[in-house]
mmCIF file of C-alpha atoms in Angstrom:
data_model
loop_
_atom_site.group_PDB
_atom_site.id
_atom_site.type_symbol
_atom_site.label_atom_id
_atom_site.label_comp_id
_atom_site.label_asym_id
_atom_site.label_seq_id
_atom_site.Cartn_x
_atom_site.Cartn_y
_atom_site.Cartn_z
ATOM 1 C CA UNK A 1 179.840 165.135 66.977
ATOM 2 C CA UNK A 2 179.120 167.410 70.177
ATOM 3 C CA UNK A 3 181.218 164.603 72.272
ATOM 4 C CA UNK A 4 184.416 164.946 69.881
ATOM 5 C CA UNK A 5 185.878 168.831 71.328
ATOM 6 C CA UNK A 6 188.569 168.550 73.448
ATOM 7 C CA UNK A 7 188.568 169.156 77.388
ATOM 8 C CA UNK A 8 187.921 172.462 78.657
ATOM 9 C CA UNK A 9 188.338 174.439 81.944
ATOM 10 C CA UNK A 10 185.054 173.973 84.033
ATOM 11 C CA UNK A 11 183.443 170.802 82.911
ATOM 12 C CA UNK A 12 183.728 167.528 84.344
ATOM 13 C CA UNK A 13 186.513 164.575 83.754
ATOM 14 C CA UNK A 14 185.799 160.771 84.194
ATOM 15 C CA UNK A 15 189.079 158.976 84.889
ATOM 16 C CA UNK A 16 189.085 155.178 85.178
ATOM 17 C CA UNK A 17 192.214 152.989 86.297
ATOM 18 C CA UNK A 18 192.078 149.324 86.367
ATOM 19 C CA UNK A 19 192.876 147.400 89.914
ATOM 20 C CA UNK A 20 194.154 143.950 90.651
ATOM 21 C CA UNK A 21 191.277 141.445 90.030
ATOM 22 C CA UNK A 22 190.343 143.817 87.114
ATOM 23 C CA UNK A 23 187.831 146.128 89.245
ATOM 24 C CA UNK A 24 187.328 149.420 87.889
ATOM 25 C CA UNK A 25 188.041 152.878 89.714
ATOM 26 C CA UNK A 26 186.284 155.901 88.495
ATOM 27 C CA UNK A 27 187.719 159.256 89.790
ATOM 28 C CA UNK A 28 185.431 162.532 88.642
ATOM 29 C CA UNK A 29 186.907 165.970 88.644
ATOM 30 C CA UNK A 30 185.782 169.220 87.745
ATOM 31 C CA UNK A 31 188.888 171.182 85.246
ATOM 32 C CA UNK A 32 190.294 174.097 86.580
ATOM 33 C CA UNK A 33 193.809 175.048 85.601
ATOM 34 C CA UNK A 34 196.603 174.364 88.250
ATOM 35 C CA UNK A 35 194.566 171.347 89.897
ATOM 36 C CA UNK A 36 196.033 167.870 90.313
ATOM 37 C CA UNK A 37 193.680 164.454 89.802
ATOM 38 C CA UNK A 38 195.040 162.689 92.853
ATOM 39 C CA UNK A 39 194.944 158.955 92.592
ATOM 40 C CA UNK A 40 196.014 156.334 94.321
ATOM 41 C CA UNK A 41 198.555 155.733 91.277
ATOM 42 C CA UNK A 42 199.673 159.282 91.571
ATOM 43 C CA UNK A 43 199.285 162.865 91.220
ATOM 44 C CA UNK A 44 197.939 163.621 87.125
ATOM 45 C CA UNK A 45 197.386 167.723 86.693
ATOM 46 C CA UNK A 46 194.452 169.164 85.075
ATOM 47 C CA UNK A 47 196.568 171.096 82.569
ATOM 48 C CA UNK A 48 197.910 168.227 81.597
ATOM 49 C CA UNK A 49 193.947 166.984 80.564
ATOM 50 C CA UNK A 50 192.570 170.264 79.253
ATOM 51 C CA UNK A 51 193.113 170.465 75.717
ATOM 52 C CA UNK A 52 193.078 166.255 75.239
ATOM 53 C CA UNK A 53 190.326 164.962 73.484
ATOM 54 C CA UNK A 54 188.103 162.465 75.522
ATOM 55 C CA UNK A 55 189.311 158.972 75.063
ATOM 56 C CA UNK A 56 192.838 158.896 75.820
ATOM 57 C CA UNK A 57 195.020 157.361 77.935
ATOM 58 C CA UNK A 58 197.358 158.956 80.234
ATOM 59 C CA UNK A 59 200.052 158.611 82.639
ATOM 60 C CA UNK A 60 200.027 159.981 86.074
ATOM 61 C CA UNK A 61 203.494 161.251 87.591
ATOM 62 C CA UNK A 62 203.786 157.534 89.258
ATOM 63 C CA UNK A 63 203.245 155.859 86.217
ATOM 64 C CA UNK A 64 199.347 154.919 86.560
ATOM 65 C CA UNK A 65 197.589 155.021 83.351
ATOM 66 C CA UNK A 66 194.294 156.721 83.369
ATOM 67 C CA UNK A 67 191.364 156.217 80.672
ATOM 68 C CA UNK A 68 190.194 160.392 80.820
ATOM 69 C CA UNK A 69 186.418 160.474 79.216
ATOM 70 C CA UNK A 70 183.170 162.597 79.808
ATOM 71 C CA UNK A 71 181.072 160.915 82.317
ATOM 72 C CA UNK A 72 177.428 159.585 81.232
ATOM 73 C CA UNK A 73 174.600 160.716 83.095
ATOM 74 C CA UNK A 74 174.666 157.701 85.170
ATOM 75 C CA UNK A 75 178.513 157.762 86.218
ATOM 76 C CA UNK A 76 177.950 161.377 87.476
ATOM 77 C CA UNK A 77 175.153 160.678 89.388
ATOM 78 C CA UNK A 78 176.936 157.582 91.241
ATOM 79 C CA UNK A 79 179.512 159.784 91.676
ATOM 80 C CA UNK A 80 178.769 163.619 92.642
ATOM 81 C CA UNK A 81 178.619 164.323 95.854
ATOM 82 C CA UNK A 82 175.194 163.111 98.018
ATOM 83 C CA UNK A 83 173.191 163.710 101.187
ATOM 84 C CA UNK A 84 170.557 161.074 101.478
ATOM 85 C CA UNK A 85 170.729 157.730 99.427
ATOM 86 C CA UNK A 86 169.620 157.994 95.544
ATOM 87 C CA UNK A 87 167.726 156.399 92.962
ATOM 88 C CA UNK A 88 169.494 154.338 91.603
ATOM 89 C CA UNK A 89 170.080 154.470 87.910
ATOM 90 C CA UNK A 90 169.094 150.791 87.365
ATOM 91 C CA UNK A 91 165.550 151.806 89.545
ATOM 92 C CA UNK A 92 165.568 155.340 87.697
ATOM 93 C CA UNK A 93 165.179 153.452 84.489
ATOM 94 C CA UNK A 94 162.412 151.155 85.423
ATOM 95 C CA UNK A 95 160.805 154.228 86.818
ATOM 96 C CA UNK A 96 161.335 155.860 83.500
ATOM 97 C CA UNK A 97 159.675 153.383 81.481
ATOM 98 C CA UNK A 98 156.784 152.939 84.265
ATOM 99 C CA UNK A 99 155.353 156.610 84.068
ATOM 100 C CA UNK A 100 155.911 157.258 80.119
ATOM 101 C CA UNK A 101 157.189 160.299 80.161
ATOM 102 C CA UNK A 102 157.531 162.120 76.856
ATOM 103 C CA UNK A 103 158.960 165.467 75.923
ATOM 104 C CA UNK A 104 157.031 168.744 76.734
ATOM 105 C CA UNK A 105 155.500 166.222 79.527
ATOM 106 C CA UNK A 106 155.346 167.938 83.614
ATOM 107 C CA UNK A 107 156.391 165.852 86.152
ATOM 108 C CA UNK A 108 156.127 165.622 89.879
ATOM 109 C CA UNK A 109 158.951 164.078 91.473
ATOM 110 C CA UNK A 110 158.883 164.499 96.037
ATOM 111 C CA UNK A 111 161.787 164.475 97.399
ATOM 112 C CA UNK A 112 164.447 166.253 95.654
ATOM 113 C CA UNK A 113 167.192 163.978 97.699
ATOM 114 C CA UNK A 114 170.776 164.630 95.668
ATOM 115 C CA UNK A 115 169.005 165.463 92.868
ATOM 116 C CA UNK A 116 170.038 162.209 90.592
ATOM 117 C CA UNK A 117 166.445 161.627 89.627
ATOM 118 C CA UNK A 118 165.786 165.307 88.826
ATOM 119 C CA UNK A 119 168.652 165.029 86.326
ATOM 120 C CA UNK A 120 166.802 162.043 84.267
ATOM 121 C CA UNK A 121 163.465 163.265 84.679
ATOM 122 C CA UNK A 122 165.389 166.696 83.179
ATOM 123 C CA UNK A 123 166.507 164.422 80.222
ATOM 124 C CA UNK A 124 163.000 162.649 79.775
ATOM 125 C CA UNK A 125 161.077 166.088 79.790
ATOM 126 C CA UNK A 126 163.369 167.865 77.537
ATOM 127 C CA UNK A 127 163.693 171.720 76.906
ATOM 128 C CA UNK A 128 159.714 171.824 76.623
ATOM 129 C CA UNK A 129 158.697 170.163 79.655
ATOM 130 C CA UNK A 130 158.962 170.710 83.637
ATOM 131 C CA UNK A 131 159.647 168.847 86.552
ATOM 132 C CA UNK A 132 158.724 170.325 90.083
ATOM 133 C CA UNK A 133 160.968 168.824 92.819
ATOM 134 C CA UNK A 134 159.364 169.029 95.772
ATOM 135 C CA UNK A 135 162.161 168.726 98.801
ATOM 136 C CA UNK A 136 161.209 169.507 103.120
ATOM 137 C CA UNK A 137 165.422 169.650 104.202
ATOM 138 C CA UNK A 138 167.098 172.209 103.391
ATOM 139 C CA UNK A 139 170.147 170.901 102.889
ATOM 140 C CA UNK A 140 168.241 167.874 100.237
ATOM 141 C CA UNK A 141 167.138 170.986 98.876
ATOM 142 C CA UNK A 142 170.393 173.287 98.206
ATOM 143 C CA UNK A 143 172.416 169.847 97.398
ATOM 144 C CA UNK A 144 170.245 169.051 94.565
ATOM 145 C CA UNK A 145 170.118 172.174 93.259
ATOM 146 C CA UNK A 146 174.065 172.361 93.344
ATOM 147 C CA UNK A 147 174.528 168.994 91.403
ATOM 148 C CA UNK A 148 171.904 169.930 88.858
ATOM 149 C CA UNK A 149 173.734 173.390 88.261
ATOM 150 C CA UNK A 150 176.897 171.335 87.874
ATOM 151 C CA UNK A 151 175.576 169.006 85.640
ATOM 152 C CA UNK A 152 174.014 171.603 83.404
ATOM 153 C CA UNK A 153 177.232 174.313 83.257
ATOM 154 C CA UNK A 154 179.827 171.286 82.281
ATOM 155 C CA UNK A 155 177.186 170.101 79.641
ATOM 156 C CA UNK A 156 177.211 173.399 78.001
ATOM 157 C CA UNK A 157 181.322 173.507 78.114
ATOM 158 C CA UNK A 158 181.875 169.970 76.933
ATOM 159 C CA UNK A 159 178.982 169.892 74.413
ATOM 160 C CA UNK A 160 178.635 173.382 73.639
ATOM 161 C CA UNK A 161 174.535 173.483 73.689
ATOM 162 C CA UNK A 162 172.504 173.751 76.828
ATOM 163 C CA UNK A 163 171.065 171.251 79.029
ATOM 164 C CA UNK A 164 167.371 171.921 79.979
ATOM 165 C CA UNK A 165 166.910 174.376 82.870
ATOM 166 C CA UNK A 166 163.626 172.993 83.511
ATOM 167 C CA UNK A 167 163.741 171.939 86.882
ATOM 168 C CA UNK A 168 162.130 173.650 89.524
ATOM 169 C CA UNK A 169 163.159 172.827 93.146
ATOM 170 C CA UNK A 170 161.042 174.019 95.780
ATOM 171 C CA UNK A 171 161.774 173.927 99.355
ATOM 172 C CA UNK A 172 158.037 172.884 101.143
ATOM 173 C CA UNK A 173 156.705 169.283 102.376
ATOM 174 C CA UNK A 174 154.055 168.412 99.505
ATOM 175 C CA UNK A 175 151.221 167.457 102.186
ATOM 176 C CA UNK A 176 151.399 171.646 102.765
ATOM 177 C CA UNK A 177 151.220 172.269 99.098
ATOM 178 C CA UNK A 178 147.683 171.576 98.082
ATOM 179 C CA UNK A 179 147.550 175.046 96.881
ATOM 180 C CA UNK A 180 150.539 174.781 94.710
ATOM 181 C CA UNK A 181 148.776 171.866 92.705
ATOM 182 C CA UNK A 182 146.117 173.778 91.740
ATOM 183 C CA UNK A 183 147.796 175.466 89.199
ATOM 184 C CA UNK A 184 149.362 172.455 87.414
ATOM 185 C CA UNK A 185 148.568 169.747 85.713
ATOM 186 C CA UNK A 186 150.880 166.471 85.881
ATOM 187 C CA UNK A 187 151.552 164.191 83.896
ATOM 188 C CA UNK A 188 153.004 161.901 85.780
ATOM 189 C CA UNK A 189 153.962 161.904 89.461
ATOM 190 C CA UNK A 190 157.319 160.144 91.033
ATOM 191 C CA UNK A 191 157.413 159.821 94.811
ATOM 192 C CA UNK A 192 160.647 158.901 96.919
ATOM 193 C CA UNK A 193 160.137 159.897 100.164
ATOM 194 C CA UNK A 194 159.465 157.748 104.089
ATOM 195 C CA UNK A 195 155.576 158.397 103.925
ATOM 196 C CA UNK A 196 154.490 158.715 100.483
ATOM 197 C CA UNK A 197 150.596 157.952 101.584
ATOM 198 C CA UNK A 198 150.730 161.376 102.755
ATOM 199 C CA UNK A 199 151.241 162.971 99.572
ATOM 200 C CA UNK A 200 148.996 160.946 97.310
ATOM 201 C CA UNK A 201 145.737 163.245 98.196
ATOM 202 C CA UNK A 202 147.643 166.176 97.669
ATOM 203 C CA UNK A 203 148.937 165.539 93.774
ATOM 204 C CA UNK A 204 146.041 163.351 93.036
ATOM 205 C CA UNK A 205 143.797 166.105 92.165
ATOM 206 C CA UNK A 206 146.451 167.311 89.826
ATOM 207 C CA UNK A 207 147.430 164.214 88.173
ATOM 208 C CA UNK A 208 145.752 163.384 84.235
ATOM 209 C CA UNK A 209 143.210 161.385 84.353
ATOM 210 C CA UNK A 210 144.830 158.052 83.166
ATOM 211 C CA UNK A 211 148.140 159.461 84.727
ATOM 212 C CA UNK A 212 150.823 156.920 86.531
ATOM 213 C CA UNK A 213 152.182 157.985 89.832
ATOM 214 C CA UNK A 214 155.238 155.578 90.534
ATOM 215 C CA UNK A 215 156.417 155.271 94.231
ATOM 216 C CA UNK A 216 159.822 154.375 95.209
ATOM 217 C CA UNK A 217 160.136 152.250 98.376
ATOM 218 C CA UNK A 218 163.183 150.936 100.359
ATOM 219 C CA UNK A 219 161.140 147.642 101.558
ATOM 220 C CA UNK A 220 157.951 145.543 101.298
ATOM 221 C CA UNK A 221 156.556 146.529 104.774
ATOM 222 C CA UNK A 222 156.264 150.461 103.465
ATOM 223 C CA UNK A 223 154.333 149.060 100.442
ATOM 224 C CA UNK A 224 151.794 147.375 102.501
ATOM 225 C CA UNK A 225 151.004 150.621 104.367
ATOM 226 C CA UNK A 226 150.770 152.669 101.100
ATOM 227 C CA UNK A 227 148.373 150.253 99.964
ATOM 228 C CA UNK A 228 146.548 149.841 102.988
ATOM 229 C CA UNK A 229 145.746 154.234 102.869
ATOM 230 C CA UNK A 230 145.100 154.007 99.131
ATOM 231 C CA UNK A 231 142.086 151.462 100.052
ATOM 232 C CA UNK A 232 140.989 153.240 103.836
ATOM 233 C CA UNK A 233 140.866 156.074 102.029
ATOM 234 C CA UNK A 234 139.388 155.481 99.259
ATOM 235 C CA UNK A 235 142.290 157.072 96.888
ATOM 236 C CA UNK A 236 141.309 156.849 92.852
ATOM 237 C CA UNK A 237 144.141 154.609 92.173
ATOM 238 C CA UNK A 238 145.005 151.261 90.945
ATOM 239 C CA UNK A 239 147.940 149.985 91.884
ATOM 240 C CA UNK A 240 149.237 148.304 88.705
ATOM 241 C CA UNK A 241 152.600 146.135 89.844
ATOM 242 C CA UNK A 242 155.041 145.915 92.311
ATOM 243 C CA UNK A 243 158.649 145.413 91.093
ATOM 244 C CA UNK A 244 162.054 145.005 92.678
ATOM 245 C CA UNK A 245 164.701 145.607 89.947
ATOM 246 C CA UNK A 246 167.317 143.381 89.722
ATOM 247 C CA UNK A 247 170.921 144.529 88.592
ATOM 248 C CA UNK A 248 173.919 141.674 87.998
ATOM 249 C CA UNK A 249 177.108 142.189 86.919
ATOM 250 C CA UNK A 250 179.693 140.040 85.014
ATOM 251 C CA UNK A 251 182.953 139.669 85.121
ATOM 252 C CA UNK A 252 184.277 137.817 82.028
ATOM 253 C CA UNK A 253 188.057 136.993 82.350
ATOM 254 C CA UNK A 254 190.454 134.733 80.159
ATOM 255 C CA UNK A 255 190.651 131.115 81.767
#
């Protein structure tokens, strides 16, 4: 299939080493001929991945051996380079499942952050749909749109088709951008910002009737205010559930 080609210049590595007590350590490089993967089991030079097919152990120059593979959506995301915190691709998937996104679907997502849930909302959409990323910092704003880029140019490298360019990041605070939802309809809206309350009367009028807006909240306290402005206000929304996703990892070794 598409994942079978070997490396190429300009699209992103995944290599994994193995520590003492068996804990993984994922290293993620971008190709580029004369680079070196530094680890801390030695130096390992690009050249000496480009041209290897994905899969495949290797040996740095102080012996370390390195699993080299294409990272999965959810590796590169934990691992590009971020501003603020992200969604979290255990969250991102609840999230997924609560709005119902299909393809061809538009999608408002506020704030743009590092752009990890832009990337899956890309995915979810596909080629025929949209997602506006609304983002008020400029430097949210240009990260994002970096990692997305980077995402999308190694995709086309390593798979040799394109990944959706169907994200549109705009720089603007959504409580100024009542205008700007007049000419859309949404599908679904995703929120991840301090005061989401302040944004539900703006994409409200834009949202289908029927359509889920899912909010994204650090702590229980910020939930209690959002629901406290949906009912002073008088918002046309029920709120449905409240969920903290729980994520547990194992660790099965021989006794």
């Amino acid at each position: 299939g598409s994942r079978a080609g070997a490396f190429r210049v300009g699209e992103l590595a995944l290599a994994e080493a193995w520590r003492k007590h068996k804990t993984p350590l994922r290293l993620l490089c971008q190709l580029s001929a004369g680079a070196v993967l530094a680890s801390p089991g030695g130096h390992l030079p690009h050249q000496d991945i480009i041209g290897q097919v994905p899969g495949q152990v290797l040996s740095t120059a102080g012996g370390a051996r390195l699993l080299l593979r294409r990272p999965s959506l959810e590796e590169y995301v934990l691992l590009m380079p971020r501003g603020p915190a992200i969604a979290y691709p255990k969250d991102v998937s609840a999230l997924l499942l609560m709005i119902d996104v299909h393809p061809g679907d538009t999608v408002l997502e506020t704030g743009s952050g590092s752009g990890a849930l832009s990337l899956f909302l890309s995915r979810a959409v596909g080629p025929t749909g949209r997602v506006l990323s609304y983002e008020v910092r400029d430097d949210h704003h240009s990260l994002a749109k970096k990692n997305y880029r980077q995402w999308r140019a190694s995709w086309a490298i390593g798979h040799g088709e394109e990944w959706p360019d169907n994200v549109e990041f705009v720089l603007k605070d959504i409580s100024a951008a009542a205008a700007d939802m007049k000419s859309v309809t949404l599908d679904a809206v995703v929120l991840d910002m301090l005061s989401p309350q302040c944004a539900l009367p703006v994409v409200q009028p834009s949202l289908k009737l029927g359509g889920v807006c899912a909010v994204y909240l650090a702590n229980i306290t910020q939930v209690i205010d959002l629901l406290d402005r949906v009912r002073t206000c008088r918002l046309p929304f029920v709120c449905e559930k409240i969920i903290e996703v729980m994520h547990r990892n194992w660790m099965v070794l021989p006794a």
